[in-house]
Short mmCIF file of N, CA and C and ligand atoms in Angstrom, two decimals:
data_model
loop_
_atom_site.label_atom_id
_atom_site.label_comp_id
_atom_site.label_asym_id
_atom_site.label_seq_id
_atom_site.Cartn_x
_atom_site.Cartn_y
_atom_site.Cartn_z
N MET A 68 -12.83 -2.40 -20.84
CA MET A 68 -13.63 -3.79 -20.47
C MET A 68 -13.19 -5.41 -20.55
N GLN A 69 -11.96 -5.50 -21.58
CA GLN A 69 -12.07 -6.98 -21.59
C GLN A 69 -11.41 -7.70 -20.82
N ALA A 70 -10.14 -6.52 -19.92
CA ALA A 70 -9.41 -6.45 -18.98
C ALA A 70 -10.16 -7.23 -17.61
N LEU A 71 -11.14 -6.48 -16.92
CA LEU A 71 -11.67 -6.76 -16.20
C LEU A 71 -12.56 -7.97 -16.34
N ALA A 72 -12.92 -8.32 -17.51
CA ALA A 72 -13.20 -9.65 -17.75
C ALA A 72 -12.55 -10.45 -17.68
N LYS A 73 -11.44 -11.00 -17.50
CA LYS A 73 -10.95 -11.50 -18.30
C LYS A 73 -9.85 -11.68 -16.70
N TYR A 74 -9.45 -10.92 -15.89
CA TYR A 74 -9.11 -10.86 -14.43
C TYR A 74 -10.36 -10.91 -13.38
N ALA A 75 -11.32 -10.35 -13.61
CA ALA A 75 -12.60 -10.14 -12.16
C ALA A 75 -12.92 -12.08 -12.50
N ALA A 76 -13.20 -12.31 -13.36
CA ALA A 76 -13.83 -14.18 -13.74
C ALA A 76 -12.61 -14.67 -13.09
N LEU A 77 -11.56 -14.59 -12.24
CA LEU A 77 -10.39 -15.50 -12.10
C LEU A 77 -9.96 -14.52 -10.49
N GLN A 78 -11.03 -13.80 -10.62
CA GLN A 78 -10.81 -13.45 -8.89
C GLN A 78 -11.68 -14.01 -7.67
N GLN A 79 -10.28 -14.84 -6.82
CA GLN A 79 -10.99 -15.78 -5.26
C GLN A 79 -11.88 -14.38 -4.57
N ARG A 80 -10.50 -13.78 -4.07
CA ARG A 80 -10.34 -12.47 -2.95
C ARG A 80 -10.80 -11.54 -3.01
N SER A 81 -11.82 -11.13 -2.00
CA SER A 81 -12.01 -9.10 -2.04
C SER A 81 -10.91 -8.39 -1.43
N LEU A 82 -10.64 -7.36 -1.96
CA LEU A 82 -9.59 -6.84 -2.12
C LEU A 82 -10.12 -4.66 -1.45
N PHE A 83 -9.18 -4.41 -0.39
CA PHE A 83 -9.75 -3.40 -0.15
C PHE A 83 -7.87 -2.52 -0.06
N ILE A 84 -7.81 -1.60 -1.17
CA ILE A 84 -6.88 -0.62 -0.72
C ILE A 84 -7.26 0.67 -0.19
N SER A 85 -5.96 0.98 1.07
CA SER A 85 -6.15 2.27 1.72
C SER A 85 -4.60 3.26 2.13
N ALA A 86 -5.05 4.50 1.99
CA ALA A 86 -4.17 5.46 1.66
C ALA A 86 -3.76 5.62 3.55
N GLY A 87 -2.64 5.61 4.10
CA GLY A 87 -2.45 5.85 5.42
C GLY A 87 -2.88 6.93 5.74
N HIS A 88 -2.82 7.11 7.21
CA HIS A 88 -3.41 8.85 8.00
C HIS A 88 -4.93 9.23 6.79
N SER A 89 -4.71 10.65 7.56
CA SER A 89 -5.78 11.61 6.35
C SER A 89 -5.65 12.82 6.51
N ASP A 90 -6.53 13.86 6.12
CA ASP A 90 -6.34 15.34 6.65
C ASP A 90 -5.91 15.14 7.93
N LYS A 91 -5.93 15.25 8.76
CA LYS A 91 -5.93 15.87 10.17
C LYS A 91 -4.57 14.79 10.92
N ASP A 92 -4.35 13.76 10.19
CA ASP A 92 -3.28 13.06 10.44
C ASP A 92 -2.47 12.96 9.54
N PRO A 93 -1.21 14.19 9.42
CA PRO A 93 -0.67 13.63 8.25
C PRO A 93 -0.05 12.82 7.71
N GLY A 94 1.09 13.03 9.28
CA GLY A 94 1.69 11.98 9.41
C GLY A 94 3.25 11.99 9.56
N ALA A 95 4.17 12.04 8.94
CA ALA A 95 5.92 12.31 8.55
C ALA A 95 5.41 13.21 7.75
N ALA A 96 6.51 14.59 8.39
CA ALA A 96 6.77 15.62 7.26
C ALA A 96 7.75 15.77 7.11
N ALA A 97 8.11 16.00 5.24
CA ALA A 97 10.06 15.75 5.30
C ALA A 97 10.39 16.09 4.10
N ASN A 98 10.97 17.24 3.26
CA ASN A 98 11.72 17.03 2.29
C ASN A 98 10.70 17.74 1.09
N GLY A 99 9.84 18.18 2.45
CA GLY A 99 8.39 19.04 1.44
C GLY A 99 6.93 18.60 0.96
N PHE A 100 6.99 17.06 1.63
CA PHE A 100 6.02 16.35 1.45
C PHE A 100 5.85 16.29 2.86
N THR A 101 4.48 15.47 2.28
CA THR A 101 3.79 15.02 4.21
C THR A 101 2.54 13.11 3.57
N GLU A 102 3.52 13.21 4.55
CA GLU A 102 3.30 11.18 4.36
C GLU A 102 1.18 10.86 3.67
N ALA A 103 1.09 11.67 3.65
CA ALA A 103 -0.84 11.22 4.16
C ALA A 103 -0.69 11.69 2.66
N GLN A 104 0.11 12.97 2.32
CA GLN A 104 -0.20 14.00 0.80
C GLN A 104 0.22 12.87 -0.26
N VAL A 105 1.48 12.32 -0.05
CA VAL A 105 2.20 10.81 -1.08
C VAL A 105 1.18 9.70 -1.16
N VAL A 106 0.85 9.72 0.65
CA VAL A 106 0.15 8.10 0.15
C VAL A 106 -1.41 7.82 -0.62
N LEU A 107 -1.71 9.53 -0.52
CA LEU A 107 -3.11 9.68 -0.66
C LEU A 107 -3.15 9.65 -2.35
N ASP A 108 -2.40 10.60 -3.40
CA ASP A 108 -1.72 10.35 -4.45
C ASP A 108 -1.34 8.90 -5.28
N PHE A 109 -1.15 7.69 -4.16
CA PHE A 109 -0.48 6.80 -4.43
C PHE A 109 -1.62 5.85 -4.99
N ARG A 110 -2.57 5.60 -3.97
CA ARG A 110 -3.77 5.59 -3.67
C ARG A 110 -4.86 5.76 -4.49
N ASP A 111 -4.74 6.44 -5.30
CA ASP A 111 -5.84 7.00 -5.97
C ASP A 111 -5.15 6.47 -7.79
N ARG A 112 -3.61 6.88 -7.64
CA ARG A 112 -3.20 6.35 -9.05
C ARG A 112 -3.21 4.77 -9.34
N LEU A 113 -2.95 3.90 -8.05
CA LEU A 113 -3.30 2.26 -7.95
C LEU A 113 -5.02 2.34 -8.92
N ALA A 114 -5.43 3.16 -7.25
CA ALA A 114 -7.28 2.52 -7.91
C ALA A 114 -7.82 2.30 -9.71
N ASP A 115 -6.48 3.46 -10.21
CA ASP A 115 -6.82 3.95 -11.78
C ASP A 115 -6.49 2.61 -11.78
N TYR A 116 -5.39 2.74 -11.83
CA TYR A 116 -4.27 0.76 -12.86
C TYR A 116 -5.48 -0.82 -12.44
N LEU A 117 -6.08 -0.65 -10.96
CA LEU A 117 -7.03 -1.79 -10.98
C LEU A 117 -7.90 -1.78 -11.12
N ARG A 118 -8.65 -0.50 -12.12
CA ARG A 118 -10.19 -0.47 -11.79
C ARG A 118 -10.49 -1.78 -12.62
N ASP A 119 -9.90 -1.47 -13.73
CA ASP A 119 -10.50 -2.12 -15.27
C ASP A 119 -10.06 -3.52 -15.47
N LYS A 120 -9.34 -3.91 -13.89
CA LYS A 120 -8.97 -5.88 -14.06
C LYS A 120 -9.46 -6.23 -13.16
N VAL A 121 -9.52 -5.74 -11.94
CA VAL A 121 -9.99 -6.15 -10.75
C VAL A 121 -11.60 -5.95 -10.13
N TYR A 122 -12.38 -6.56 -8.66
CA TYR A 122 -12.87 -5.68 -8.08
C TYR A 122 -12.67 -5.54 -6.38
N PHE A 123 -12.71 -4.10 -6.84
CA PHE A 123 -12.01 -3.46 -5.18
C PHE A 123 -12.18 -2.60 -5.03
N THR A 124 -12.61 -2.25 -3.41
CA THR A 124 -12.98 -1.04 -2.65
C THR A 124 -11.84 -0.06 -1.81
N LYS A 125 -11.69 1.65 -1.17
CA LYS A 125 -10.64 1.85 -1.36
C LYS A 125 -11.36 2.81 0.02
N ASP A 126 -10.96 3.31 0.60
CA ASP A 126 -11.32 3.89 1.76
C ASP A 126 -11.07 5.59 1.67
N GLY A 127 -12.14 5.77 1.16
CA GLY A 127 -12.53 7.64 0.21
C GLY A 127 -12.74 7.80 -1.53
N GLU A 128 -13.23 8.10 -1.74
CA GLU A 128 -13.60 8.73 -2.92
C GLU A 128 -12.14 9.51 -3.92
N ARG A 129 -11.73 9.83 -4.92
CA ARG A 129 -10.44 10.41 -5.09
C ARG A 129 -10.17 11.84 -5.06
N GLY A 130 -9.16 11.81 -4.14
CA GLY A 130 -8.95 12.72 -2.88
C GLY A 130 -8.85 12.53 -1.97
N GLN A 131 -9.98 12.11 -0.92
CA GLN A 131 -10.20 11.77 0.24
C GLN A 131 -9.96 10.83 0.71
N ASN A 132 -8.85 10.55 1.90
CA ASN A 132 -8.75 9.52 2.76
C ASN A 132 -9.56 9.58 3.95
N MET A 133 -9.92 8.52 4.43
CA MET A 133 -11.13 8.33 5.67
C MET A 133 -9.77 7.93 6.94
N PRO A 134 -10.39 8.62 7.62
CA PRO A 134 -9.17 7.78 9.45
C PRO A 134 -9.54 7.39 9.17
N LEU A 135 -8.15 6.31 10.07
CA LEU A 135 -7.92 4.81 10.42
C LEU A 135 -8.64 4.26 10.71
N THR A 136 -9.45 5.03 11.99
CA THR A 136 -10.41 3.55 12.32
C THR A 136 -11.46 2.89 11.01
N VAL A 137 -12.01 3.73 10.92
CA VAL A 137 -12.79 3.74 9.74
C VAL A 137 -12.01 2.26 8.44
N ALA A 138 -11.10 2.69 8.31
CA ALA A 138 -10.31 2.52 7.16
C ALA A 138 -10.40 0.97 7.75
N ALA A 139 -10.22 0.66 9.47
CA ALA A 139 -9.45 -0.03 9.92
C ALA A 139 -10.86 -0.97 9.60
N ASN A 140 -11.95 -0.84 9.87
CA ASN A 140 -13.21 -1.90 10.31
C ASN A 140 -13.82 -1.73 8.50
N GLU A 141 -12.96 -1.24 8.10
CA GLU A 141 -13.59 -1.92 6.28
C GLU A 141 -12.76 -2.53 5.80
N ALA A 142 -11.24 -2.28 6.55
CA ALA A 142 -10.40 -3.04 5.78
C ALA A 142 -10.48 -4.79 6.26
N VAL A 143 -11.00 -4.92 7.63
CA VAL A 143 -11.43 -6.46 8.25
C VAL A 143 -12.74 -7.20 7.52
N ALA A 144 -13.41 -6.24 6.92
CA ALA A 144 -14.33 -7.35 5.57
C ALA A 144 -14.14 -7.63 4.61
N HIS A 145 -12.78 -7.51 4.10
CA HIS A 145 -11.93 -7.95 2.82
C HIS A 145 -11.06 -9.14 3.62
N ASP A 146 -10.84 -10.01 1.82
CA ASP A 146 -9.53 -11.24 2.28
C ASP A 146 -8.54 -10.19 2.18
N LEU A 147 -8.13 -9.34 1.57
CA LEU A 147 -7.05 -8.88 1.37
C LEU A 147 -6.90 -6.61 1.28
N ALA A 148 -5.92 -6.50 2.90
CA ALA A 148 -6.57 -5.49 3.21
C ALA A 148 -5.19 -5.10 2.82
N VAL A 149 -4.79 -3.98 2.07
CA VAL A 149 -3.79 -3.18 2.65
C VAL A 149 -3.63 -1.38 2.03
N GLU A 150 -2.42 -1.18 3.14
CA GLU A 150 -2.62 0.52 3.65
C GLU A 150 -1.24 0.83 2.83
N PHE A 151 -1.26 1.90 2.71
CA PHE A 151 0.53 2.34 2.07
C PHE A 151 0.38 3.97 3.08
N HIS A 152 1.48 4.03 3.47
CA HIS A 152 2.54 4.64 4.16
C HIS A 152 3.80 5.12 3.77
N CYS A 153 4.73 5.94 4.43
CA CYS A 153 6.29 6.41 3.78
C CYS A 153 6.96 6.16 5.28
N ASN A 154 7.55 5.30 5.30
CA ASN A 154 8.54 5.73 6.44
C ASN A 154 9.79 6.36 6.53
N ALA A 155 9.58 6.56 8.22
CA ALA A 155 10.26 8.28 8.35
C ALA A 155 11.47 7.68 9.64
N PHE A 156 12.65 7.88 9.49
CA PHE A 156 13.40 8.27 10.39
C PHE A 156 14.23 9.42 10.89
N SER A 157 14.97 9.02 11.89
CA SER A 157 15.93 11.39 12.36
C SER A 157 17.35 10.47 11.53
N SER A 158 17.96 9.23 11.30
CA SER A 158 18.95 9.79 9.88
C SER A 158 18.09 9.39 7.98
N PRO A 159 18.64 10.88 7.38
CA PRO A 159 18.91 10.85 6.02
C PRO A 159 19.08 9.87 5.44
N ALA A 160 19.93 8.59 6.70
CA ALA A 160 20.33 7.98 5.83
C ALA A 160 19.20 6.39 5.19
N ALA A 161 18.85 6.85 5.79
CA ALA A 161 17.50 5.58 6.12
C ALA A 161 17.05 4.72 4.92
N THR A 162 16.97 3.51 4.93
CA THR A 162 16.46 4.08 2.51
C THR A 162 15.22 2.69 2.84
N GLY A 163 14.53 2.70 1.68
CA GLY A 163 14.09 1.34 1.33
C GLY A 163 13.00 1.16 1.32
N VAL A 164 12.31 -0.06 1.18
CA VAL A 164 10.69 -0.55 1.35
C VAL A 164 10.45 -1.65 1.93
N GLU A 165 10.00 -1.45 3.29
CA GLU A 165 9.39 -2.91 4.22
C GLU A 165 7.68 -3.14 4.45
N THR A 166 6.99 -4.10 4.60
CA THR A 166 5.89 -4.21 4.95
C THR A 166 6.07 -4.83 6.60
N LEU A 167 4.89 -4.10 6.57
CA LEU A 167 4.66 -4.01 8.48
C LEU A 167 3.23 -5.28 8.28
N SER A 168 3.35 -6.75 8.85
CA SER A 168 1.85 -7.43 9.16
C SER A 168 2.40 -8.40 9.85
N ALA A 169 0.96 -9.68 10.43
CA ALA A 169 1.31 -10.35 10.96
C ALA A 169 2.42 -11.59 10.13
N ALA A 170 2.48 -12.38 10.67
CA ALA A 170 3.43 -13.65 9.35
C ALA A 170 2.84 -14.13 8.66
N LYS A 171 1.39 -14.57 9.08
CA LYS A 171 0.74 -15.36 8.12
C LYS A 171 0.64 -14.21 6.07
N HIS A 172 1.09 -12.75 6.63
CA HIS A 172 1.13 -12.33 5.42
C HIS A 172 2.54 -12.04 5.03
N TYR A 173 3.82 -12.47 5.02
CA TYR A 173 5.56 -12.02 5.00
C TYR A 173 5.32 -12.73 3.28
N PRO A 174 4.38 -14.27 3.05
CA PRO A 174 5.38 -14.31 1.68
C PRO A 174 4.45 -13.33 0.16
N LEU A 175 3.26 -12.36 0.56
CA LEU A 175 2.57 -11.56 -0.12
C LEU A 175 3.55 -10.21 0.13
N GLY A 176 3.92 -10.06 1.59
CA GLY A 176 4.83 -8.66 1.56
C GLY A 176 6.44 -8.74 0.96
N ASN A 177 6.72 -9.56 1.43
CA ASN A 177 8.40 -10.03 0.42
C ASN A 177 8.02 -9.49 -1.09
N GLU A 178 6.89 -10.45 -1.54
CA GLU A 178 6.51 -10.20 -3.14
C GLU A 178 6.23 -8.55 -3.07
N ILE A 179 5.52 -8.14 -2.30
CA ILE A 179 5.09 -6.42 -2.47
C ILE A 179 6.65 -5.41 -2.48
N CYS A 180 7.12 -6.02 -1.64
CA CYS A 180 8.47 -5.32 -1.46
C CYS A 180 9.94 -5.37 -2.38
N LYS A 181 9.89 -6.68 -2.93
CA LYS A 181 10.49 -6.88 -4.35
C LYS A 181 9.74 -6.17 -5.41
N ALA A 182 8.90 -6.21 -4.65
CA ALA A 182 8.36 -5.54 -6.74
C ALA A 182 8.21 -3.62 -6.46
N VAL A 183 8.09 -3.15 -5.22
CA VAL A 183 8.42 -2.10 -5.07
C VAL A 183 10.35 -1.45 -5.70
N SER A 184 10.68 -2.78 -4.86
CA SER A 184 12.27 -2.24 -4.94
C SER A 184 12.98 -2.50 -6.10
N ALA A 185 12.27 -3.26 -7.31
CA ALA A 185 12.58 -3.28 -8.14
C ALA A 185 12.34 -2.51 -9.35
N ALA A 186 10.70 -1.62 -9.03
CA ALA A 186 10.25 -0.54 -9.58
C ALA A 186 11.38 1.28 -9.18
N LEU A 187 11.43 1.23 -7.97
CA LEU A 187 12.06 2.74 -7.54
C LEU A 187 13.41 2.27 -7.44
N GLY A 188 13.86 0.48 -7.00
CA GLY A 188 15.97 0.96 -7.46
C GLY A 188 16.25 0.72 -5.60
N ILE A 189 15.61 1.16 -4.64
CA ILE A 189 15.80 1.12 -4.03
C ILE A 189 15.50 -0.13 -2.80
N ALA A 190 16.52 0.04 -1.47
CA ALA A 190 16.63 -1.59 -0.98
C ALA A 190 14.87 -2.22 -0.94
N ASN A 191 16.05 -3.11 -0.01
CA ASN A 191 14.54 -4.38 0.06
C ASN A 191 14.76 -4.60 1.54
N ARG A 192 13.89 -4.09 2.63
CA ARG A 192 13.84 -4.59 3.75
C ARG A 192 13.47 -5.41 4.16
N GLY A 193 11.83 -6.02 3.25
CA GLY A 193 11.96 -6.90 3.33
C GLY A 193 10.30 -7.32 4.68
N ALA A 194 9.74 -8.48 4.07
CA ALA A 194 8.40 -8.10 5.35
C ALA A 194 8.94 -8.56 6.87
N LYS A 195 8.19 -7.80 7.38
CA LYS A 195 8.15 -7.38 9.11
C LYS A 195 7.52 -6.99 10.07
N GLY A 196 7.11 -7.85 11.51
CA GLY A 196 6.47 -7.50 11.97
C GLY A 196 5.94 -6.36 12.44
N GLU A 197 4.25 -6.39 12.91
CA GLU A 197 3.60 -5.14 13.46
C GLU A 197 3.95 -4.22 14.00
N SER A 198 5.08 -4.53 15.63
CA SER A 198 5.56 -4.14 16.18
C SER A 198 6.99 -2.80 16.02
N SER A 199 7.41 -3.28 14.14
CA SER A 199 8.48 -2.84 14.05
C SER A 199 8.51 -1.84 13.21
N GLY A 200 7.66 -1.13 12.99
CA GLY A 200 7.31 0.33 12.47
C GLY A 200 7.44 1.91 13.10
N GLN A 201 7.50 3.11 12.39
CA GLN A 201 8.10 4.33 13.19
C GLN A 201 6.91 4.66 13.77
N HIS A 202 5.75 4.45 13.93
CA HIS A 202 4.63 4.94 15.02
C HIS A 202 3.51 3.36 15.07
N SER A 203 2.61 4.08 15.54
CA SER A 203 1.45 3.04 16.25
C SER A 203 0.32 3.04 14.52
N ARG A 204 0.63 1.89 14.37
CA ARG A 204 -0.74 1.74 13.05
C ARG A 204 -1.31 0.69 13.15
N LEU A 205 -1.16 -0.08 14.72
CA LEU A 205 -1.66 -1.04 14.55
C LEU A 205 -3.11 -1.68 14.06
N ALA A 206 -4.30 -0.98 13.92
CA ALA A 206 -5.01 -1.22 14.26
C ALA A 206 -5.77 -1.37 12.64
N PHE A 207 -4.76 -1.25 11.94
CA PHE A 207 -4.62 -1.93 10.66
C PHE A 207 -4.44 -3.81 10.45
N ILE A 208 -3.77 -3.51 11.15
CA ILE A 208 -2.94 -4.48 10.74
C ILE A 208 -3.65 -5.92 12.51
N LYS A 209 -3.92 -5.34 13.42
CA LYS A 209 -3.93 -5.58 14.68
C LYS A 209 -5.90 -6.32 14.19
N ARG A 210 -6.30 -5.34 14.26
CA ARG A 210 -8.45 -5.55 14.33
C ARG A 210 -8.53 -5.57 12.40
N GLY A 211 -7.93 -4.96 11.52
CA GLY A 211 -8.04 -5.26 10.05
C GLY A 211 -7.11 -6.32 9.65
N LYS A 212 -6.78 -6.75 10.04
CA LYS A 212 -6.27 -8.11 9.16
C LYS A 212 -4.91 -7.36 8.05
N GLY A 213 -5.03 -6.14 8.10
CA GLY A 213 -4.41 -6.30 6.89
C GLY A 213 -2.71 -6.11 6.85
N ILE A 214 -1.93 -5.65 5.70
CA ILE A 214 -0.72 -5.70 5.20
C ILE A 214 -0.63 -3.95 5.75
N ILE A 215 0.43 -3.42 6.09
CA ILE A 215 0.79 -1.67 6.03
C ILE A 215 2.17 -1.85 4.43
N VAL A 216 2.22 -0.99 4.02
CA VAL A 216 2.94 -1.11 3.09
C VAL A 216 4.52 0.43 3.20
N GLU A 217 5.25 0.01 3.90
CA GLU A 217 5.99 1.29 3.71
C GLU A 217 6.76 1.15 2.69
N LEU A 218 6.28 2.57 1.77
CA LEU A 218 6.80 2.59 0.16
C LEU A 218 7.98 2.73 -0.05
N PHE A 219 8.53 4.02 1.14
CA PHE A 219 10.72 4.51 1.32
C PHE A 219 9.40 5.12 1.78
N PHE A 220 11.14 5.80 2.23
CA PHE A 220 11.29 6.55 3.49
C PHE A 220 11.51 8.47 2.93
N LEU A 221 10.63 8.73 3.79
CA LEU A 221 9.92 10.57 3.12
C LEU A 221 11.56 11.07 3.73
N THR A 222 12.19 10.64 4.23
CA THR A 222 13.29 11.54 5.20
C THR A 222 14.57 11.35 4.60
N ASN A 223 14.50 10.43 3.31
CA ASN A 223 15.95 10.05 2.38
C ASN A 223 15.36 10.99 1.24
N LYS A 224 16.15 11.83 0.60
CA LYS A 224 15.94 12.78 -0.44
C LYS A 224 16.12 11.86 -1.61
N SER A 225 16.80 11.03 -1.74
CA SER A 225 17.27 10.03 -2.39
C SER A 225 16.13 8.90 -3.44
N ASP A 226 15.85 8.01 -2.01
CA ASP A 226 14.25 7.25 -2.04
C ASP A 226 13.05 8.54 -2.08
N LEU A 227 12.97 9.71 -1.97
CA LEU A 227 11.81 10.44 -2.88
C LEU A 227 11.61 10.62 -4.32
N ASN A 228 13.32 10.93 -4.54
CA ASN A 228 13.54 10.87 -6.06
C ASN A 228 13.10 10.24 -6.51
N SER A 229 13.37 8.71 -6.20
CA SER A 229 13.31 7.89 -7.08
C SER A 229 11.42 7.59 -7.06
N TYR A 230 11.05 7.95 -6.07
CA TYR A 230 9.35 7.69 -6.02
C TYR A 230 9.19 7.79 -6.78
N ILE A 231 9.13 9.61 -7.22
CA ILE A 231 8.50 10.88 -7.65
C ILE A 231 9.16 10.27 -9.34
N ALA A 232 10.59 9.97 -9.96
CA ALA A 232 11.02 9.74 -11.17
C ALA A 232 9.83 8.47 -11.81
N ASN A 233 10.08 7.51 -10.74
CA ASN A 233 9.38 6.09 -11.39
C ASN A 233 7.81 6.12 -10.85
N ILE A 234 7.10 7.09 -10.07
CA ILE A 234 5.74 6.30 -9.49
C ILE A 234 5.20 5.76 -10.03
N GLU A 235 4.70 5.61 -11.85
CA GLU A 235 3.85 4.70 -11.96
C GLU A 235 4.43 3.32 -12.97
N ALA A 236 5.53 3.39 -12.45
CA ALA A 236 6.44 2.04 -12.43
C ALA A 236 5.89 1.05 -11.31
N CYS A 237 6.12 1.83 -10.26
CA CYS A 237 5.48 1.19 -8.64
C CYS A 237 4.64 0.83 -8.63
N VAL A 238 3.08 2.35 -8.93
CA VAL A 238 2.12 1.49 -9.03
C VAL A 238 1.91 0.30 -10.36
N GLU A 239 2.24 -0.19 -10.93
CA GLU A 239 2.21 -0.68 -11.71
C GLU A 239 2.45 -2.55 -11.04
N ALA A 240 4.10 -2.17 -10.20
CA ALA A 240 4.72 -3.03 -9.43
C ALA A 240 3.81 -3.51 -8.55
N VAL A 241 3.04 -2.90 -7.61
CA VAL A 241 1.99 -2.98 -6.71
C VAL A 241 1.08 -3.76 -7.30
N GLY A 242 0.42 -3.00 -8.04
CA GLY A 242 -0.76 -3.41 -8.74
C GLY A 242 -0.26 -4.59 -9.29
N SER A 243 0.54 -5.53 -10.04
CA SER A 243 0.19 -6.43 -10.52
C SER A 243 0.30 -7.51 -9.35
N VAL A 244 1.55 -7.50 -8.33
CA VAL A 244 1.04 -8.73 -7.58
C VAL A 244 -0.46 -8.32 -6.72
N LEU A 245 -1.11 -7.34 -6.37
CA LEU A 245 -2.41 -7.50 -6.25
C LEU A 245 -3.13 -8.77 -6.79
N ILE A 246 -3.06 -8.18 -8.08
CA ILE A 246 -4.22 -9.19 -8.87
C ILE A 246 -3.73 -10.16 -9.01
N GLU A 247 -2.19 -10.69 -8.78
CA GLU A 247 -2.30 -12.09 -9.05
C GLU A 247 -2.81 -12.79 -7.25
N ALA A 248 -2.76 -11.99 -6.56
CA ALA A 248 -2.59 -12.12 -4.78
C ALA A 248 -4.28 -11.84 -4.59
N VAL A 249 -5.20 -11.55 -5.42
CA VAL A 249 -6.63 -11.86 -5.55
C VAL A 249 -7.30 -12.54 -6.22
N CYS A 250 -6.24 -13.36 -7.20
CA CYS A 250 -6.60 -14.09 -8.08
C CYS A 250 -6.65 -15.59 -7.08
N MET A 251 -5.86 -15.90 -6.46
CA MET A 251 -5.40 -16.77 -5.91
C MET A 251 -6.79 -17.41 -4.61
N GLU A 252 -6.88 -18.55 -4.85
CA GLU A 252 -7.68 -19.24 -3.92
C GLU A 252 -7.22 -18.62 -2.48
N THR A 253 -6.01 -18.82 -1.95
CA THR A 253 -5.18 -18.72 -0.53
C THR A 253 -4.63 -17.38 -0.20
N GLU A 254 -4.25 -16.88 0.33
CA GLU A 254 -2.64 -16.63 -0.23
C GLU A 254 -1.43 -17.56 0.03
N ALA A 255 -1.13 -17.27 -1.03
CA ALA A 255 0.96 -17.84 -0.96
C ALA A 255 1.48 -17.49 -0.09
ZN1 ZN B 110 2.54 6.17 7.74
#
């Protein structure tokens, strides 16, 4: 609770974290995993990391992943909303982390990319526009005004192995960037 007191006192902006997809919409499936499975686990680990540090809400209890429509409605009610996905491509060589968002979120998107790229040792594809993704998730960006993080390519075995080996480092890296972001009055 000491940590909560430290950061929460500095917190200027509200935070919402969301797991992409849902039980009914598993997203990409590759190398024995579904996107929904990976990002729900990531969101819950991130929540554990953030819990004693800042105030935030998420799209469901532990192990629960609300549908995108619910997440997008919730997202728009917060100053900062971030939804996690895995990327997928027909070529298994495609690699790296990227974010999708409106242009005003590019600086924060690039910070997140830098953090994930360093934690996983994968390429930094950078912050991109909302139509760059592999499938339609515009509701979270357009209606929810949020940022989508494509953590890594589920279709790339090497990306997946780096992720599995470095999950906690990745959680900490993303968590630190988000804590810093909500403690600033406006987005950097
Ligand atoms: Zn997705």
